[in-house]
Coordinates of C-alpha atoms and ligand atoms in Angstrom, one line a residue:
M518 CA 54.4 -132.4 12.0
R519 CA 50.8 -132.2 13.1
Q520 CA 49.5 -128.8 13.7
S521 CA 47.2 -130.4 16.4
A522 CA 50.6 -131.2 18.3
L523 CA 52.1 -128.0 17.7
F524 CA 52.1 -125.9 21.0
T525 CA 52.5 -122.5 19.6
K526 CA 49.1 -120.6 18.4
T527 CA 48.7 -117.9 15.9
R528 CA 47.1 -114.4 17.5
R529 CA 45.2 -111.7 15.6
E530 CA 47.0 -109.1 17.4
A531 CA 50.5 -108.2 17.7
P532 CA 51.8 -107.0 21.2
A533 CA 50.7 -103.3 21.4
D534 CA 54.4 -102.1 21.7
E535 CA 55.8 -103.8 18.7
V536 CA 56.3 -101.4 15.8
A537 CA 58.3 -103.3 13.5
K538 CA 56.5 -105.5 10.7
N539 CA 58.6 -108.2 10.9
A540 CA 58.2 -108.6 14.8
Q541 CA 54.6 -108.0 14.5
L542 CA 53.9 -110.8 12.0
L543 CA 56.3 -113.4 13.7
V544 CA 54.8 -112.9 17.1
R545 CA 51.4 -113.2 15.6
A546 CA 52.3 -116.5 13.6
G547 CA 53.9 -117.8 16.8
Y548 CA 57.4 -117.9 15.4
I549 CA 58.9 -115.8 18.1
H550 CA 58.3 -114.5 21.5
K551 CA 59.0 -110.9 22.5
E552 CA 60.5 -111.3 26.1
M553 CA 61.5 -107.5 26.4
A554 CA 62.2 -104.4 24.0
G555 CA 64.9 -105.9 21.3
V556 CA 64.8 -109.4 23.0
Y557 CA 63.0 -112.3 21.3
S558 CA 63.0 -116.1 22.0
Y559 CA 62.6 -118.2 18.7
L560 CA 59.6 -120.9 19.0
P561 CA 59.7 -124.1 16.9
L562 CA 58.6 -122.8 13.5
G563 CA 60.9 -119.7 14.0
L564 CA 63.8 -122.1 14.9
R565 CA 63.3 -124.2 11.8
T566 CA 63.5 -121.1 9.6
L567 CA 66.6 -119.7 11.4
N568 CA 68.2 -123.1 11.4
K569 CA 67.7 -122.8 7.6
I570 CA 69.1 -119.7 7.4
V571 CA 72.3 -120.7 9.5
Q572 CA 72.8 -123.7 7.3
I573 CA 73.0 -121.7 4.0
I574 CA 75.5 -119.7 5.7
R575 CA 77.6 -122.5 6.9
E576 CA 77.5 -124.2 3.6
E577 CA 78.9 -121.0 1.8
M578 CA 81.6 -120.3 4.6
N579 CA 82.7 -124.1 4.4
A580 CA 82.8 -123.7 0.6
I581 CA 85.6 -120.8 1.0
G582 CA 87.7 -122.8 3.5
G583 CA 85.8 -121.8 6.9
Q584 CA 86.6 -123.7 9.9
E585 CA 83.6 -123.8 12.5
L586 CA 84.1 -123.2 16.1
I587 CA 82.2 -121.7 19.0
M588 CA 83.6 -119.1 21.5
T589 CA 82.3 -117.8 24.9
A590 CA 79.8 -115.1 25.6
L591 CA 81.6 -114.1 28.6
Q592 CA 84.6 -111.8 27.7
D593 CA 87.9 -111.1 29.7
K594 CA 88.2 -107.4 30.5
D595 CA 92.1 -107.5 30.5
L596 CA 92.2 -108.7 26.8
W597 CA 89.8 -106.1 25.7
S598 CA 91.9 -103.5 27.4
R599 CA 94.8 -104.4 25.2
T600 CA 93.0 -103.2 22.3
D601 CA 91.5 -100.1 24.0
R602 CA 88.0 -101.4 23.5
W603 CA 87.0 -102.2 26.9
D604 CA 86.1 -98.7 28.3
D605 CA 82.5 -97.4 27.8
D606 CA 83.8 -94.0 26.5
K607 CA 85.5 -96.3 23.6
V608 CA 82.8 -98.9 23.1
D609 CA 79.4 -97.9 24.5
N610 CA 77.1 -100.8 23.9
W611 CA 78.7 -103.4 26.3
F612 CA 76.5 -105.3 28.7
K613 CA 78.9 -105.6 31.8
T614 CA 78.7 -107.4 35.1
S615 CA 80.9 -108.5 37.8
F616 CA 82.3 -112.1 39.2
K617 CA 81.5 -112.8 42.8
S618 CA 85.1 -113.6 43.0
G619 CA 86.2 -110.2 41.8
G620 CA 86.6 -108.5 38.5
E621 CA 84.6 -107.3 35.7
T622 CA 83.4 -109.3 33.0
G623 CA 81.3 -108.3 29.6
L624 CA 78.9 -110.2 27.2
A625 CA 80.3 -110.5 23.6
I626 CA 79.6 -107.7 21.3
T627 CA 82.0 -109.2 18.8
H628 CA 85.0 -111.4 18.6
E629 CA 88.4 -110.2 17.1
E630 CA 90.0 -110.0 20.5
P631 CA 89.2 -113.8 21.9
L632 CA 89.8 -115.1 18.4
T633 CA 92.9 -113.5 17.7
R634 CA 94.2 -114.4 21.3
I635 CA 93.3 -118.1 20.4
M636 CA 95.3 -118.0 17.1
T637 CA 98.5 -116.9 19.1
E638 CA 98.5 -120.6 20.3
H639 CA 97.9 -122.0 16.8
I640 CA 100.0 -119.5 14.3
S641 CA 103.6 -119.3 14.5
S642 CA 104.7 -119.6 11.0
Y643 CA 103.8 -118.8 7.4
R644 CA 103.1 -122.4 7.0
D645 CA 100.2 -122.2 9.5
L646 CA 98.8 -119.4 7.2
P647 CA 96.0 -118.6 6.0
V648 CA 93.2 -119.5 8.4
Y649 CA 89.5 -118.9 8.0
A650 CA 87.5 -119.5 11.4
Y651 CA 83.9 -118.6 12.1
Q652 CA 81.1 -119.3 14.3
F653 CA 77.3 -118.5 15.0
Q654 CA 77.2 -117.1 18.3
N655 CA 74.7 -114.7 20.4
K656 CA 76.1 -111.4 20.6
F657 CA 74.7 -108.9 23.4
R658 CA 74.7 -105.1 22.5
N659 CA 73.0 -102.4 24.6
E660 CA 71.4 -101.0 21.6
L661 CA 69.4 -97.8 22.2
R662 CA 67.0 -98.3 19.3
A663 CA 64.3 -101.0 19.6
K664 CA 62.2 -99.9 16.5
S665 CA 63.2 -102.7 14.2
G666 CA 61.9 -105.7 15.9
I667 CA 64.5 -108.9 15.2
M668 CA 66.4 -106.7 13.0
R669 CA 68.1 -104.8 15.9
G670 CA 68.1 -107.1 19.1
K671 CA 70.1 -106.7 22.1
E672 CA 70.8 -110.3 22.1
F673 CA 71.1 -111.7 18.6
L674 CA 72.7 -114.4 16.4
M675 CA 75.8 -113.3 14.6
K676 CA 77.8 -115.3 12.1
D677 CA 81.3 -113.8 12.4
L678 CA 84.1 -115.0 10.3
Y679 CA 87.7 -113.8 10.8
S680 CA 90.5 -114.3 8.1
F681 CA 94.2 -114.4 9.2
S682 CA 96.4 -114.1 6.2
K683 CA 100.3 -113.5 5.6
D684 CA 100.1 -110.1 3.7
D685 CA 97.5 -107.9 2.1
A686 CA 97.6 -109.7 -1.3
E687 CA 96.6 -113.2 0.4
H688 CA 94.0 -111.0 2.5
K689 CA 92.6 -109.4 -0.5
S690 CA 92.2 -112.6 -2.6
F691 CA 90.2 -114.2 0.3
Y692 CA 88.1 -110.8 0.9
D693 CA 87.0 -111.1 -2.7
K694 CA 85.8 -114.8 -2.2
A695 CA 84.1 -113.8 1.0
R696 CA 82.2 -111.1 -1.1
A697 CA 81.1 -113.7 -3.7
A698 CA 80.0 -116.1 -1.0
Y699 CA 78.1 -113.4 0.7
L700 CA 76.1 -112.4 -2.5
K701 CA 75.4 -116.4 -3.1
I702 CA 73.9 -116.4 0.6
F703 CA 71.5 -113.5 0.0
E704 CA 70.7 -115.1 -3.3
R705 CA 69.8 -118.4 -1.7
A706 CA 67.8 -116.7 1.2
G707 CA 65.5 -115.1 -1.5
V708 CA 66.8 -111.6 -1.3
G709 CA 69.5 -111.3 -3.8
D710 CA 67.7 -108.9 -6.1
Q711 CA 67.3 -106.4 -3.5
T712 CA 70.7 -106.7 -2.0
Y713 CA 73.7 -104.5 -3.0
V714 CA 77.5 -104.4 -2.2
T715 CA 77.4 -101.1 -0.6
F716 CA 80.9 -99.1 0.1
A717 CA 80.6 -97.6 3.7
S718 CA 82.9 -96.2 6.2
G719 CA 86.0 -98.1 6.6
G720 CA 85.7 -98.7 10.2
I721 CA 89.3 -99.8 11.6
F722 CA 91.8 -99.8 8.6
S723 CA 90.9 -99.5 5.0
E724 CA 89.2 -96.6 3.2
F725 CA 85.9 -98.2 2.6
S726 CA 84.1 -101.3 4.4
E727 CA 81.6 -103.2 2.4
E728 CA 78.3 -103.6 3.5
F729 CA 75.6 -105.6 2.0
Q730 CA 72.4 -103.4 2.1
T731 CA 69.1 -104.8 1.5
V732 CA 66.6 -102.4 0.0
S733 CA 63.5 -101.9 2.4
E734 CA 61.4 -99.1 3.6
A735 CA 61.9 -100.4 7.1
G736 CA 65.8 -99.9 6.7
E737 CA 67.5 -97.5 9.0
D738 CA 70.3 -96.8 6.3
T739 CA 70.4 -94.2 3.1
I740 CA 72.1 -95.8 0.4
Y741 CA 72.8 -94.5 -3.3
V742 CA 72.2 -97.4 -5.8
D743 CA 73.9 -97.6 -9.2
E744 CA 71.4 -100.1 -10.7
E745 CA 73.9 -101.0 -13.6
K746 CA 76.7 -102.0 -11.7
R747 CA 74.6 -103.3 -9.0
I748 CA 76.6 -101.5 -6.3
A749 CA 75.7 -98.7 -3.9
I750 CA 77.4 -96.2 -1.6
N751 CA 76.2 -95.4 1.9
K752 CA 75.0 -91.9 2.5
E753 CA 77.6 -92.0 5.5
V754 CA 80.6 -91.6 3.0
C755 CA 78.9 -90.3 0.0
T756 CA 81.2 -87.3 -1.1
D757 CA 82.4 -86.1 -4.4
E758 CA 86.0 -87.6 -3.7
A759 CA 84.4 -91.0 -2.9
L760 CA 82.3 -91.3 -5.8
A761 CA 85.4 -90.3 -7.8
K762 CA 87.5 -93.1 -6.4
L763 CA 84.8 -95.7 -6.6
G764 CA 84.0 -94.8 -10.4
L765 CA 80.4 -93.7 -9.6
E766 CA 78.6 -90.8 -11.4
K767 CA 76.2 -89.0 -9.0
E768 CA 73.4 -88.8 -11.7
K769 CA 73.3 -92.5 -12.1
L770 CA 72.4 -93.1 -8.3
V771 CA 69.1 -93.5 -6.9
E772 CA 68.6 -92.8 -3.4
K773 CA 67.0 -95.9 -1.5
K774 CA 66.2 -96.8 2.1
A775 CA 68.0 -100.0 3.1
I776 CA 69.3 -102.4 5.8
E777 CA 72.5 -103.7 6.6
A778 CA 72.1 -107.5 6.1
G779 CA 75.9 -108.1 6.3
N780 CA 79.5 -106.4 6.3
T781 CA 83.0 -107.3 5.6
F782 CA 85.9 -105.3 7.0
N783 CA 89.6 -105.3 6.2
L784 CA 91.4 -105.1 9.7
G785 CA 95.2 -105.1 8.7
T786 CA 97.1 -105.6 11.8
R787 CA 94.8 -103.7 14.2
F788 CA 94.3 -106.6 16.5
S789 CA 97.3 -108.8 15.5
E790 CA 99.8 -106.1 16.5
P791 CA 98.5 -105.3 20.2
L792 CA 97.9 -109.0 20.7
G793 CA 100.8 -110.4 19.5
L794 CA 99.8 -112.6 16.7
L795 CA 103.1 -112.7 14.8
Y796 CA 104.4 -115.4 12.3
T797 CA 107.6 -116.1 11.2
D798 CA 108.1 -115.6 7.2
E799 CA 110.3 -117.6 4.7
T800 CA 113.1 -115.6 5.5
G801 CA 113.0 -115.9 9.3
A802 CA 111.6 -112.5 9.7
R803 CA 108.5 -111.8 12.2
K804 CA 105.4 -110.0 10.9
P805 CA 102.0 -109.4 12.4
V806 CA 99.2 -111.4 10.6
V807 CA 96.7 -109.5 8.5
M808 CA 93.1 -109.8 9.3
G809 CA 89.5 -109.4 8.2
S810 CA 86.2 -109.8 9.7
Y811 CA 82.9 -111.0 8.0
G812 CA 79.5 -110.6 9.8
I813 CA 76.2 -111.7 8.9
G814 CA 72.9 -111.6 11.2
P815 CA 71.0 -114.5 10.7
T816 CA 68.3 -113.2 13.0
R817 CA 68.4 -110.0 11.3
L818 CA 68.5 -111.6 7.8
M819 CA 65.2 -113.4 8.8
G820 CA 63.8 -109.8 9.8
I821 CA 64.8 -108.7 6.6
I822 CA 63.2 -111.3 4.6
V823 CA 60.0 -111.0 6.3
E824 CA 60.1 -107.1 5.7
V825 CA 60.9 -107.7 1.9
L826 CA 58.6 -110.4 1.1
A827 CA 55.6 -110.7 3.5
D828 CA 52.3 -109.4 2.3
E829 CA 48.8 -108.0 3.8
K830 CA 48.0 -111.7 4.6
G831 CA 51.0 -112.4 6.4
L832 CA 54.5 -114.0 6.2
V833 CA 55.8 -115.2 2.6
W834 CA 58.9 -117.5 2.8
P835 CA 61.1 -118.6 0.0
E836 CA 61.3 -122.2 -0.3
S837 CA 64.9 -122.4 0.9
I838 CA 64.2 -121.1 4.3
A839 CA 60.6 -122.1 5.0
P840 CA 59.9 -123.9 8.2
F841 CA 58.0 -126.5 6.1
A842 CA 57.7 -127.0 2.2
I843 CA 54.2 -127.8 2.3
H844 CA 51.2 -126.8 4.4
L845 CA 48.7 -129.6 4.1
V846 CA 45.2 -128.5 5.0
S847 CA 42.3 -130.8 5.6
L848 CA 38.9 -129.6 5.6
G849 CA 37.6 -133.0 6.9
K850 CA 36.3 -133.6 10.4
S851 CA 38.2 -136.6 12.4
G852 CA 37.0 -139.8 11.3
D853 CA 35.5 -138.5 7.9
D854 CA 36.4 -139.6 4.3
I855 CA 38.2 -136.4 3.5
S856 CA 40.6 -136.9 6.9
R857 CA 41.2 -140.4 6.0
I858 CA 42.6 -139.1 2.5
A859 CA 44.4 -136.2 4.3
D860 CA 46.0 -138.6 6.8
A861 CA 47.3 -140.9 4.0
L862 CA 48.7 -138.3 1.9
Y863 CA 50.6 -136.9 4.9
D864 CA 51.8 -140.2 5.6
D865 CA 53.4 -140.7 2.1
L866 CA 54.6 -137.4 1.9
V867 CA 56.6 -137.8 5.2
K868 CA 57.7 -141.2 3.7
A869 CA 59.1 -139.4 0.6
G870 CA 61.0 -137.1 2.7
V871 CA 58.8 -133.8 2.2
E872 CA 58.6 -131.5 5.1
V873 CA 55.0 -131.1 5.9
L874 CA 53.0 -129.1 8.4
Y875 CA 49.5 -130.9 8.5
D876 CA 46.8 -128.8 9.7
D877 CA 44.5 -131.9 11.0
R878 CA 42.4 -129.8 13.4
D879 CA 38.7 -129.4 13.4
V880 CA 38.5 -125.8 12.7
R881 CA 36.5 -124.0 10.2
A882 CA 38.1 -123.9 6.6
G883 CA 38.2 -119.7 6.5
E884 CA 40.0 -119.7 9.8
K885 CA 42.5 -122.5 8.3
F886 CA 42.9 -120.5 5.3
A887 CA 43.5 -117.2 6.9
E888 CA 46.0 -118.8 9.3
S889 CA 47.8 -120.7 6.6
D890 CA 48.3 -117.3 4.8
L891 CA 49.8 -115.9 8.1
L892 CA 52.3 -118.8 8.7
G893 CA 53.8 -118.4 5.0
I894 CA 54.4 -121.9 3.9
P895 CA 55.4 -121.8 0.3
K896 CA 52.7 -124.4 -0.7
R897 CA 49.4 -125.3 0.5
I898 CA 47.6 -128.4 -0.4
V899 CA 43.9 -128.3 0.4
V900 CA 42.0 -131.6 1.1
G901 CA 38.4 -131.3 0.4
K902 CA 35.5 -133.2 -1.0
E903 CA 37.0 -132.9 -4.6
A904 CA 40.0 -134.8 -3.2
V905 CA 37.9 -137.9 -2.2
E906 CA 35.9 -138.0 -5.4
T907 CA 38.8 -137.4 -7.9
E908 CA 42.1 -137.6 -6.1
I909 CA 42.8 -134.0 -7.6
F910 CA 44.0 -131.9 -5.0
E911 CA 44.0 -128.0 -5.0
V912 CA 47.6 -126.5 -4.5
V913 CA 47.9 -122.7 -3.6
N914 CA 51.4 -120.7 -4.1
R915 CA 51.5 -118.7 -1.0
A916 CA 53.6 -115.9 -2.8
T917 CA 51.6 -115.6 -6.0
G918 CA 48.1 -116.9 -4.9
K919 CA 48.2 -119.0 -8.0
V920 CA 45.7 -122.0 -7.4
S921 CA 46.3 -125.2 -9.6
K922 CA 44.6 -128.7 -9.5
T923 CA 47.2 -131.3 -9.0
P924 CA 46.7 -135.1 -9.3
R925 CA 48.1 -137.0 -6.1
A926 CA 51.1 -138.5 -8.0
E927 CA 52.3 -135.1 -9.0
L928 CA 52.6 -134.1 -5.4
F929 CA 55.6 -135.9 -4.9
P930 CA 58.9 -134.9 -5.6
S931 CA 60.2 -136.8 -8.7
E932 CA 63.0 -139.3 -8.6
G933 CA 66.2 -137.4 -9.3
G934 CA 64.2 -134.0 -9.4
P935 CA 65.0 -131.0 -7.5
A936 CA 65.9 -131.4 -3.8
S937 CA 63.6 -128.6 -2.8
G938 CA 61.3 -129.4 0.0
R939 CA 63.2 -132.6 1.0
V940 CA 64.5 -133.1 4.1
Ligands
LIG1902 P1 74.4 -101.6 12.5 O1 75.0 -100.6 11.8 O2 73.1 -101.9 11.7 O3 74.4 -101.4 13.8 P2 76.9 -103.0 12.8 O4 77.6 -102.2 11.9 O5 76.7 -102.8 14.2 O6 75.4 -102.9 12.3 P3 78.6 -105.5 12.8 O7 78.9 -105.0 14.2 O8 79.4 -105.5 11.6 O9 77.1 -104.6 12.6 O10 77.8 -106.9 12.8 C1 77.7 -107.6 11.7 C2 76.3 -108.2 11.4 O11 75.5 -108.5 12.6 C3 75.5 -106.9 10.8 O12 75.7 -106.8 9.4 C4 74.2 -107.3 10.9 O13 73.9 -108.3 9.8 C5 74.3 -108.3 12.2 N1 73.8 -107.3 13.5 C6 74.4 -106.0 13.9 N2 73.8 -105.5 15.1 C7 72.5 -106.4 15.1 C8 71.6 -106.4 16.2 N3 71.4 -105.3 16.9 N4 70.6 -107.2 16.2 C9 70.7 -108.2 15.0 N5 71.5 -108.1 14.2 C10 72.6 -107.3 14.2
LIG1903 MG1 75.6 -101.7 15.3

């Protein structure tokens, strides 16, 4: 894409009322737009990155047998009353409104109830189980705090997968697979080293739920990390009894600030019983389906990656989720030799399947470099006088600042080489 055609502009100042580093940088770089406190739109660059995060999650969910669907944002009050999660004194973050034709509705905070009801039409026998279904869908929560930018939105994207199993053993075996898939996702998104499986309050059914907490000063949670075992326990549940159960020793734990990137819950029959999701087992007996839920916020994860990897110059994206693999920066003026060389390189890179943002504008070099740093694309190729004379290009690694001189042919992905950077 030519930067001269990109409608978004970068800006020097973040909105005065924006306190979160992630949102400040993403707004300044033109990735997102702040509509209201805790409510953000995703502009072209931001959407490219968000879509890459979504695709990583989708691949890992498909790999463990997940089937993708999409459910509605508008929710049925009667359904949620059956599980006692409609009243504001039970769940206090609903956005509710009413139909002109009468009756109330709410904007989805999560989707256990509607999916369980859908499954009552598709699951009736042990032969129909297990089932794993997931979606990427906007959730709406009337969150009180809005200090965390896109890490805590009132409207945000969630990947939520739900598992439906015959019994605890079948459930447990999937739960373990989901944990491994989650760890892969955070690894692929570039924050694997900073993310820990963290035991937290059980929520609905089992003693503990598992959170995936990424260590960051911007985090709202406090966790205690066992670096050797690479697991942690949330402060909320960190009692002597819990430590003993988990085989953790107090002396080995280090306190850290962290943000929850994902979590997994054993739901047992909390939803299948009240909503009548039963199946007939091999002996003809009717039994409630055993459920689990598995959430990740792709928009929160995007914010977490900014918090963890950005530096004083701006955003720093891992290759796997950068909006473009290469930022091609021409120091020429339209029509001169430098810009002719840059144009040709751009065309050839695009033909080779490389995702390139091409800064073809007539703007001062210093300004271009500062903007390039702010955008955070992993590699910058600079086309200046030297390139015209020698066909050697300066390549700058955004994360390390390392500069190398690279001959033109080596700027292209090698045949059969790593696919990174290709469309
Ligand atoms: P938290 O304790 O941080 O509020 P939660 O326990 O409410 O999170 P879940 O309801 O389990 O979170 O949601 C699943 C995932 O959705 C979370 O792990 C997180 O990644 C994401 N998420 C939850 N709330 C928000 C939000 N307000 N904005 C963005 N992402 C969110
Ligand atoms: Mg919450």
